[in-house]
Coordinates of C-alpha atoms and ligand atoms in Angstrom, one line a residue:
M265 CA -34.3 -40.6 222.2
K266 CA -36.4 -38.7 220.7
N267 CA -34.6 -35.6 222.0
V268 CA -31.1 -35.5 220.3
Y269 CA -30.1 -31.8 221.6
L270 CA -29.8 -33.7 225.1
L271 CA -28.1 -37.1 223.6
I272 CA -25.4 -34.2 222.7
K273 CA -25.2 -32.5 225.4
L274 CA -24.6 -36.4 227.5
N275 CA -22.1 -36.5 224.4
R276 CA -20.3 -33.4 225.7
L277 CA -20.8 -35.0 228.9
I278 CA -19.3 -38.4 228.8
K279 CA -15.7 -36.9 228.3
S280 CA -13.5 -39.7 227.6
V281 CA -13.4 -40.6 224.2
W282 CA -12.9 -44.5 225.0
I283 CA -16.7 -44.4 226.4
K284 CA -18.4 -42.8 223.8
N285 CA -15.7 -46.1 221.0
L286 CA -16.7 -48.6 223.5
G287 CA -20.0 -47.5 223.3
I288 CA -20.5 -47.3 219.5
Y289 CA -19.4 -50.8 219.7
F290 CA -22.0 -52.8 222.4
L291 CA -23.9 -50.8 219.7
H292 CA -23.8 -51.8 216.6
I293 CA -23.3 -55.3 217.5
T294 CA -25.6 -55.8 219.8
G295 CA -27.9 -53.8 216.5
K296 CA -28.6 -50.7 217.4
R297 CA -28.6 -47.1 216.3
Y298 CA -26.3 -45.3 216.7
Y299 CA -24.9 -43.4 213.4
A300 CA -27.0 -40.1 211.9
V301 CA -27.7 -40.6 207.9
F302 CA -26.7 -36.7 206.1
L303 CA -28.8 -37.2 202.6
D304 CA -28.5 -35.0 199.8
P305 CA -31.2 -36.5 197.6
I306 CA -29.9 -33.7 194.7
V307 CA -27.3 -32.4 195.0
M308 CA -27.7 -28.9 193.3
C309 CA -28.8 -25.4 194.6
N310 CA -30.5 -22.5 193.4
L311 CA -29.4 -19.7 195.6
R312 CA -25.2 -18.5 195.2
C313 CA -24.8 -18.0 198.7
R314 CA -21.7 -16.0 199.1
M315 CA -19.8 -18.0 202.4
C316 CA -20.9 -21.2 200.4
Y317 CA -19.3 -23.4 197.2
F318 CA -22.1 -23.5 195.7
S319 CA -20.7 -19.3 194.8
D320 CA -17.6 -20.8 193.3
E321 CA -18.3 -22.1 189.4
N322 CA -15.8 -24.3 189.8
Y323 CA -17.1 -26.0 191.5
R324 CA -21.1 -25.5 190.4
K325 CA -19.3 -26.8 187.4
T326 CA -18.1 -29.8 188.5
H327 CA -20.5 -31.3 191.1
Q328 CA -23.5 -31.1 189.1
S329 CA -25.1 -34.2 191.3
R330 CA -28.1 -35.8 189.5
K331 CA -31.2 -36.9 192.2
F332 CA -32.2 -39.7 192.9
T333 CA -34.7 -41.5 191.7
D334 CA -37.4 -43.9 193.5
D335 CA -36.3 -46.5 194.1
E336 CA -32.6 -45.4 195.0
I337 CA -33.9 -43.6 198.2
E338 CA -36.3 -47.5 198.4
K339 CA -32.8 -48.9 199.2
I340 CA -31.9 -46.0 200.9
A341 CA -34.5 -46.6 203.6
N342 CA -34.5 -50.1 203.4
V343 CA -30.8 -50.5 204.1
F344 CA -30.0 -46.9 206.6
F345 CA -33.1 -46.3 208.4
K346 CA -33.3 -48.8 210.9
R347 CA -30.6 -48.4 212.5
A348 CA -30.2 -44.1 212.3
L349 CA -30.7 -42.6 215.4
K350 CA -31.4 -39.1 213.2
L351 CA -31.7 -38.1 209.4
Q352 CA -30.9 -34.9 208.8
I353 CA -32.2 -33.9 205.2
G354 CA -29.8 -31.4 203.4
C355 CA -26.4 -30.9 204.2
G356 CA -24.4 -30.3 201.5
A357 CA -26.6 -28.7 198.6
E358 CA -30.2 -26.7 199.4
P359 CA -33.4 -30.7 199.7
S360 CA -35.9 -28.1 198.9
L361 CA -34.9 -29.3 195.1
F362 CA -36.3 -32.0 195.5
Q363 CA -39.6 -33.4 194.9
N364 CA -40.9 -36.3 197.1
N365 CA -38.4 -35.3 200.7
E366 CA -42.4 -36.5 201.8
K367 CA -41.3 -40.4 200.9
I368 CA -37.8 -39.9 202.5
I369 CA -39.8 -39.0 206.0
R370 CA -42.3 -41.0 205.9
L371 CA -39.6 -43.9 204.7
A372 CA -38.0 -42.8 207.9
K373 CA -40.6 -42.2 210.6
E374 CA -41.7 -45.7 209.4
K375 CA -38.2 -47.5 210.1
K376 CA -39.0 -45.3 213.4
V377 CA -35.7 -43.0 213.0
P378 CA -36.5 -41.0 216.1
Y379 CA -35.4 -37.6 214.8
I380 CA -36.1 -36.2 211.3
S381 CA -35.0 -32.7 211.2
M382 CA -33.9 -31.5 207.5
T383 CA -31.6 -27.6 207.0
T384 CA -32.6 -25.8 203.7
N385 CA -32.7 -22.4 203.4
A386 CA -36.8 -22.1 202.8
N387 CA -37.0 -19.6 199.5
L388 CA -38.9 -22.9 197.7
L389 CA -41.7 -23.6 200.4
K390 CA -45.2 -22.4 200.8
D391 CA -46.6 -23.4 203.3
E392 CA -48.7 -27.0 202.1
D393 CA -45.4 -28.1 201.6
W394 CA -44.4 -27.0 205.4
K395 CA -47.2 -28.7 205.7
S396 CA -47.0 -32.0 204.2
F397 CA -43.6 -32.2 205.4
I398 CA -44.6 -32.1 209.4
D399 CA -47.4 -34.6 209.0
S400 CA -45.5 -37.1 206.9
G401 CA -43.0 -37.4 210.2
L402 CA -40.6 -34.3 210.1
D403 CA -39.0 -33.7 214.1
E404 CA -37.5 -30.8 213.1
V405 CA -36.4 -27.8 210.4
T406 CA -33.2 -25.7 210.3
L407 CA -33.3 -22.7 208.1
S408 CA -30.5 -21.2 206.9
L409 CA -29.4 -16.8 207.9
H410 CA -26.9 -15.2 206.9
G411 CA -28.2 -11.8 207.8
V412 CA -30.9 -10.0 210.5
K413 CA -32.0 -7.5 207.9
K414 CA -33.1 -7.0 204.4
E415 CA -29.3 -5.7 203.1
N416 CA -27.1 -8.7 204.6
Y417 CA -29.4 -11.3 204.1
E418 CA -29.9 -10.7 200.4
Y419 CA -26.5 -10.0 199.8
F420 CA -25.0 -13.1 201.5
M421 CA -27.6 -15.3 200.5
T422 CA -26.7 -14.5 196.7
N423 CA -30.4 -14.7 194.9
A424 CA -32.7 -15.4 198.1
S425 CA -35.8 -13.1 198.7
Y426 CA -35.5 -11.6 203.0
E427 CA -39.6 -11.4 201.8
L428 CA -39.2 -15.3 200.8
F429 CA -38.2 -16.4 203.4
L430 CA -40.4 -14.4 205.7
A431 CA -43.4 -16.1 204.7
S432 CA -41.7 -19.8 205.1
L433 CA -41.2 -18.9 208.5
Q434 CA -44.4 -16.7 208.7
A435 CA -46.4 -20.5 207.3
L436 CA -43.9 -22.9 211.0
T437 CA -45.1 -19.8 213.0
K438 CA -48.6 -21.0 211.9
L439 CA -48.3 -24.2 212.4
K440 CA -45.8 -25.2 215.2
K441 CA -49.7 -23.5 216.9
Q442 CA -51.3 -27.1 215.5
N443 CA -47.6 -28.5 216.3
P444 CA -45.9 -27.8 219.5
Q445 CA -43.8 -31.0 218.6
F446 CA -42.4 -29.4 215.7
K447 CA -39.0 -28.2 216.5
I448 CA -37.7 -24.6 214.4
R449 CA -33.9 -24.0 214.2
I450 CA -32.4 -20.5 213.1
N451 CA -29.1 -21.6 211.7
Y452 CA -27.1 -18.3 211.6
T453 CA -23.6 -18.6 209.9
V454 CA -21.5 -15.8 210.9
N455 CA -18.8 -14.3 209.2
K456 CA -16.8 -10.5 210.6
D457 CA -19.5 -8.2 208.5
N458 CA -22.6 -10.4 210.1
L459 CA -21.5 -9.8 213.0
E460 CA -22.3 -6.7 214.5
E461 CA -26.7 -6.7 213.2
L462 CA -27.6 -10.1 215.4
A463 CA -28.0 -8.0 218.0
Y464 CA -30.9 -6.8 216.5
F465 CA -32.6 -10.1 215.5
F466 CA -35.1 -11.0 218.9
E467 CA -36.2 -7.9 217.8
I468 CA -36.5 -8.2 214.2
F469 CA -38.0 -11.3 214.2
K470 CA -39.6 -11.1 217.8
N471 CA -43.4 -11.8 215.6
Y472 CA -42.0 -15.1 214.5
H473 CA -41.2 -18.4 216.5
F474 CA -38.5 -20.4 217.7
D475 CA -36.8 -23.1 219.1
I476 CA -33.0 -23.6 219.2
L477 CA -30.6 -20.7 217.6
Q478 CA -27.5 -21.6 216.5
I479 CA -24.0 -19.2 216.0
R480 CA -22.1 -20.9 213.0
P481 CA -19.3 -18.9 213.0
I482 CA -18.2 -19.1 209.1
Q483 CA -15.9 -22.1 207.8
K484 CA -14.1 -23.3 205.4
I485 CA -15.6 -25.6 203.5
G486 CA -14.7 -25.3 199.9
D487 CA -13.8 -22.7 197.3
S488 CA -16.4 -19.4 197.7
D489 CA -17.2 -15.2 196.2
Y490 CA -16.1 -14.5 200.0
N491 CA -13.8 -15.6 202.2
D492 CA -12.9 -13.0 205.1
F493 CA -12.7 -15.6 208.2
S494 CA -10.6 -13.4 210.1
W495 CA -12.3 -12.3 214.1
N496 CA -9.3 -10.2 214.5
S497 CA -10.8 -6.7 213.5
I498 CA -14.1 -8.2 216.4
I499 CA -13.7 -10.5 218.2
E500 CA -13.8 -7.9 221.0
Q501 CA -17.2 -7.1 220.1
Y502 CA -18.1 -11.4 220.3
D503 CA -18.4 -12.0 223.3
S504 CA -20.7 -9.6 224.3
I505 CA -23.0 -9.1 221.1
I506 CA -23.4 -13.5 221.1
G507 CA -23.7 -13.8 225.2
K508 CA -26.5 -10.7 225.1
L509 CA -27.7 -12.7 222.5
R510 CA -27.0 -15.5 224.8
Q511 CA -29.5 -14.4 227.9
E512 CA -32.0 -12.6 226.0
A513 CA -32.3 -16.8 224.3
I514 CA -32.6 -17.9 228.1
I515 CA -35.5 -15.6 228.4
R516 CA -37.3 -16.1 225.8
Q517 CA -37.0 -20.3 225.8
I518 CA -35.5 -21.4 223.3
T519 CA -32.3 -23.0 223.0
F520 CA -29.2 -21.4 222.2
I521 CA -25.9 -22.9 220.3
A522 CA -23.0 -20.6 220.4
P523 CA -18.8 -21.0 220.6
E524 CA -17.7 -19.1 223.1
K525 CA -14.7 -16.9 222.1
K526 CA -12.1 -18.8 223.4
D527 CA -13.2 -21.6 220.9
L528 CA -13.6 -19.3 217.9
T529 CA -10.5 -19.4 216.5
K530 CA -9.6 -23.8 218.0
S531 CA -10.2 -26.2 214.9
E532 CA -11.1 -29.6 216.5
N533 CA -12.7 -30.6 219.9
E534 CA -13.2 -34.9 221.5
N535 CA -16.8 -34.4 219.9
S536 CA -14.9 -34.4 216.6
S537 CA -12.8 -37.8 217.0
I538 CA -16.2 -39.9 217.0
A539 CA -17.9 -38.0 214.3
D540 CA -16.2 -41.2 211.5
S541 CA -17.8 -43.8 213.3
T542 CA -21.1 -41.7 213.7
N543 CA -21.5 -39.6 211.1
F544 CA -22.5 -41.5 207.5
Y545 CA -23.2 -38.7 204.3
V546 CA -25.8 -40.4 201.9
S547 CA -25.9 -38.8 198.1
S548 CA -25.8 -39.5 194.1
R549 CA -22.0 -38.3 194.8
S550 CA -20.7 -40.3 197.9
C551 CA -22.5 -42.9 199.0
W552 CA -21.5 -44.0 203.4
E553 CA -17.6 -44.7 203.1
D554 CA -15.8 -45.9 199.5
G555 CA -16.7 -49.1 198.5
F556 CA -20.4 -49.0 199.5
D557 CA -22.5 -50.1 197.0
L558 CA -25.7 -49.0 197.3
Q559 CA -27.2 -51.3 194.9
K560 CA -25.2 -55.5 196.5
D561 CA -25.1 -53.3 199.3
T562 CA -27.0 -53.5 203.2
Y563 CA -25.8 -52.4 206.2
E564 CA -25.1 -55.9 208.3
S565 CA -23.5 -57.6 203.8
Y566 CA -21.0 -54.1 203.7
S567 CA -20.1 -54.4 206.6
K568 CA -19.3 -58.2 207.3
R569 CA -17.8 -58.0 203.8
T570 CA -15.8 -54.6 205.4
H571 CA -15.4 -56.8 209.1
L572 CA -16.8 -53.3 210.4
G573 CA -17.1 -54.2 214.1
R574 CA -13.4 -55.4 213.9
R575 CA -13.0 -51.7 212.7
L576 CA -14.9 -50.5 215.9
F577 CA -13.3 -52.5 218.0
K578 CA -10.4 -50.6 217.4
R579 CA -11.1 -47.8 217.3
I580 CA -11.6 -48.7 221.4
F581 CA -7.8 -47.8 221.8
Q582 CA -6.9 -45.9 219.9
K583 CA -5.6 -43.1 221.9
S584 CA -7.1 -40.2 219.0
N585 CA -8.5 -41.1 215.6
N586 CA -9.0 -37.8 214.2
K587 CA -7.7 -34.4 215.4
T588 CA -7.5 -33.2 211.3
K589 CA -11.6 -33.3 211.0
K590 CA -12.3 -28.9 211.7
I591 CA -15.5 -28.9 214.0
L592 CA -16.6 -26.2 217.0
N593 CA -16.9 -26.4 219.8
Y594 CA -20.0 -25.4 221.3
K595 CA -21.7 -23.7 224.1
I596 CA -25.6 -25.1 224.8
N597 CA -27.2 -23.7 226.5
Ligands
SAM635 C1 -24.0 -26.0 202.9 S1 -25.7 -26.0 203.9 C2 -26.7 -26.9 202.8 C3 -28.5 -26.6 203.3 C4 -29.0 -26.2 202.4 N1 -28.8 -25.5 201.1 C5 -29.4 -24.4 203.3 O1 -28.1 -23.4 203.0 O2 -29.8 -24.3 204.3 C6 -25.5 -26.4 204.8 C7 -25.2 -25.4 206.3 O3 -24.6 -24.9 206.0 C8 -23.6 -23.0 206.7 N2 -22.5 -22.6 205.8 C9 -22.7 -22.4 204.2 N3 -21.2 -22.1 204.1 C10 -20.8 -22.0 205.7 C11 -19.7 -21.9 206.4 N4 -18.7 -20.9 204.5 N5 -18.7 -22.0 207.4 C12 -19.5 -22.8 207.7 N6 -21.3 -22.5 207.4 C13 -22.1 -22.9 206.3 C14 -25.4 -22.8 205.3 O4 -25.7 -21.8 206.7 C15 -26.2 -25.0 206.3 O5 -26.4 -24.2 207.6
SF4_636 S1 -25.7 -22.0 201.9 FE1 -27.5 -24.1 201.3 S2 -29.0 -22.6 200.2 FE2 -26.5 -21.2 200.1 S3 -25.8 -21.5 198.9 FE3 -25.0 -22.8 199.9 S4 -26.3 -25.3 199.7 FE4 -27.0 -23.6 199.8

């Protein structure tokens, strides 16, 4: 299915976790696509965003990582892409520091992965990079934003330049005209100190094109410079600011994704309970499940050796198998 947002909506409509697990088991044994690959081709970042673990010196010291070689990228493509519904390049680090993203995108295209996306801070990418990604087959880009105005943007995204971000947005807006199927998505990581300026979002960015706007409340994803997770002082304003933004997005035919106030303080939802079966994280530090060996294993050999089919079958009958994951409930318009 090309439209991943429809798939997400469908996933939400099916409330029963056991039916979802039954579907996953069925797709696995019939050789169909059923999972998303979250790929970090390099575990480094050019920025030190205050809400992110890259602002923590200890994290940086203990997470020095080499990047994937060409050979490893080919192995990853051969092992994972033919059963993947979605490939997301850039998950826990900055993918634009990797020099050969085009190769990843092209391989995913060759293996007919239905949806290929990239998440990036966009500061290092120039017009020609964007063109080259789209020409290689990128379906969507998610640009991360931690402030609407220059001051907050550069305060929260340490080392970033507002002008470089706008230059990428300008290049993408231009490319969108020649590639109307390409999707531009904004991921606004919101906290109590950058919520209010969201009210100016559409005024400030009125000249740029967006297809999707996601508001993602700050979560504890590791030790970080900024770690105020409280909403108490701002909770009453949350629904009013988000509500107005939602209305504006609907008028502009932009898909709007944000949790409602009532969900802000909740830490789990039912969809989280299938994430372990359908979200495969691949980086040079960790590849799918413990025990998977990229040099020796294939999807089939590993599944057979570790009885993946049997494990997925058992999950159908487990009452709830993953209530500790912190995944927020998002409302999609
Ligand atoms: C860790 S980044 C990696 C990808 C890329 N470097 C980027 O920033 O787009 C993935 C997403 O996490 C978001 N993020 C960073 N810190 C966060 C936090 N404390 N809570 C929730 N999301 C956060 C970022 O804004 C980004 O959209
Ligand atoms: S949020 Fe992304 S861009 Fe910012 S420091 Fe983290 S990995 Fe880097």
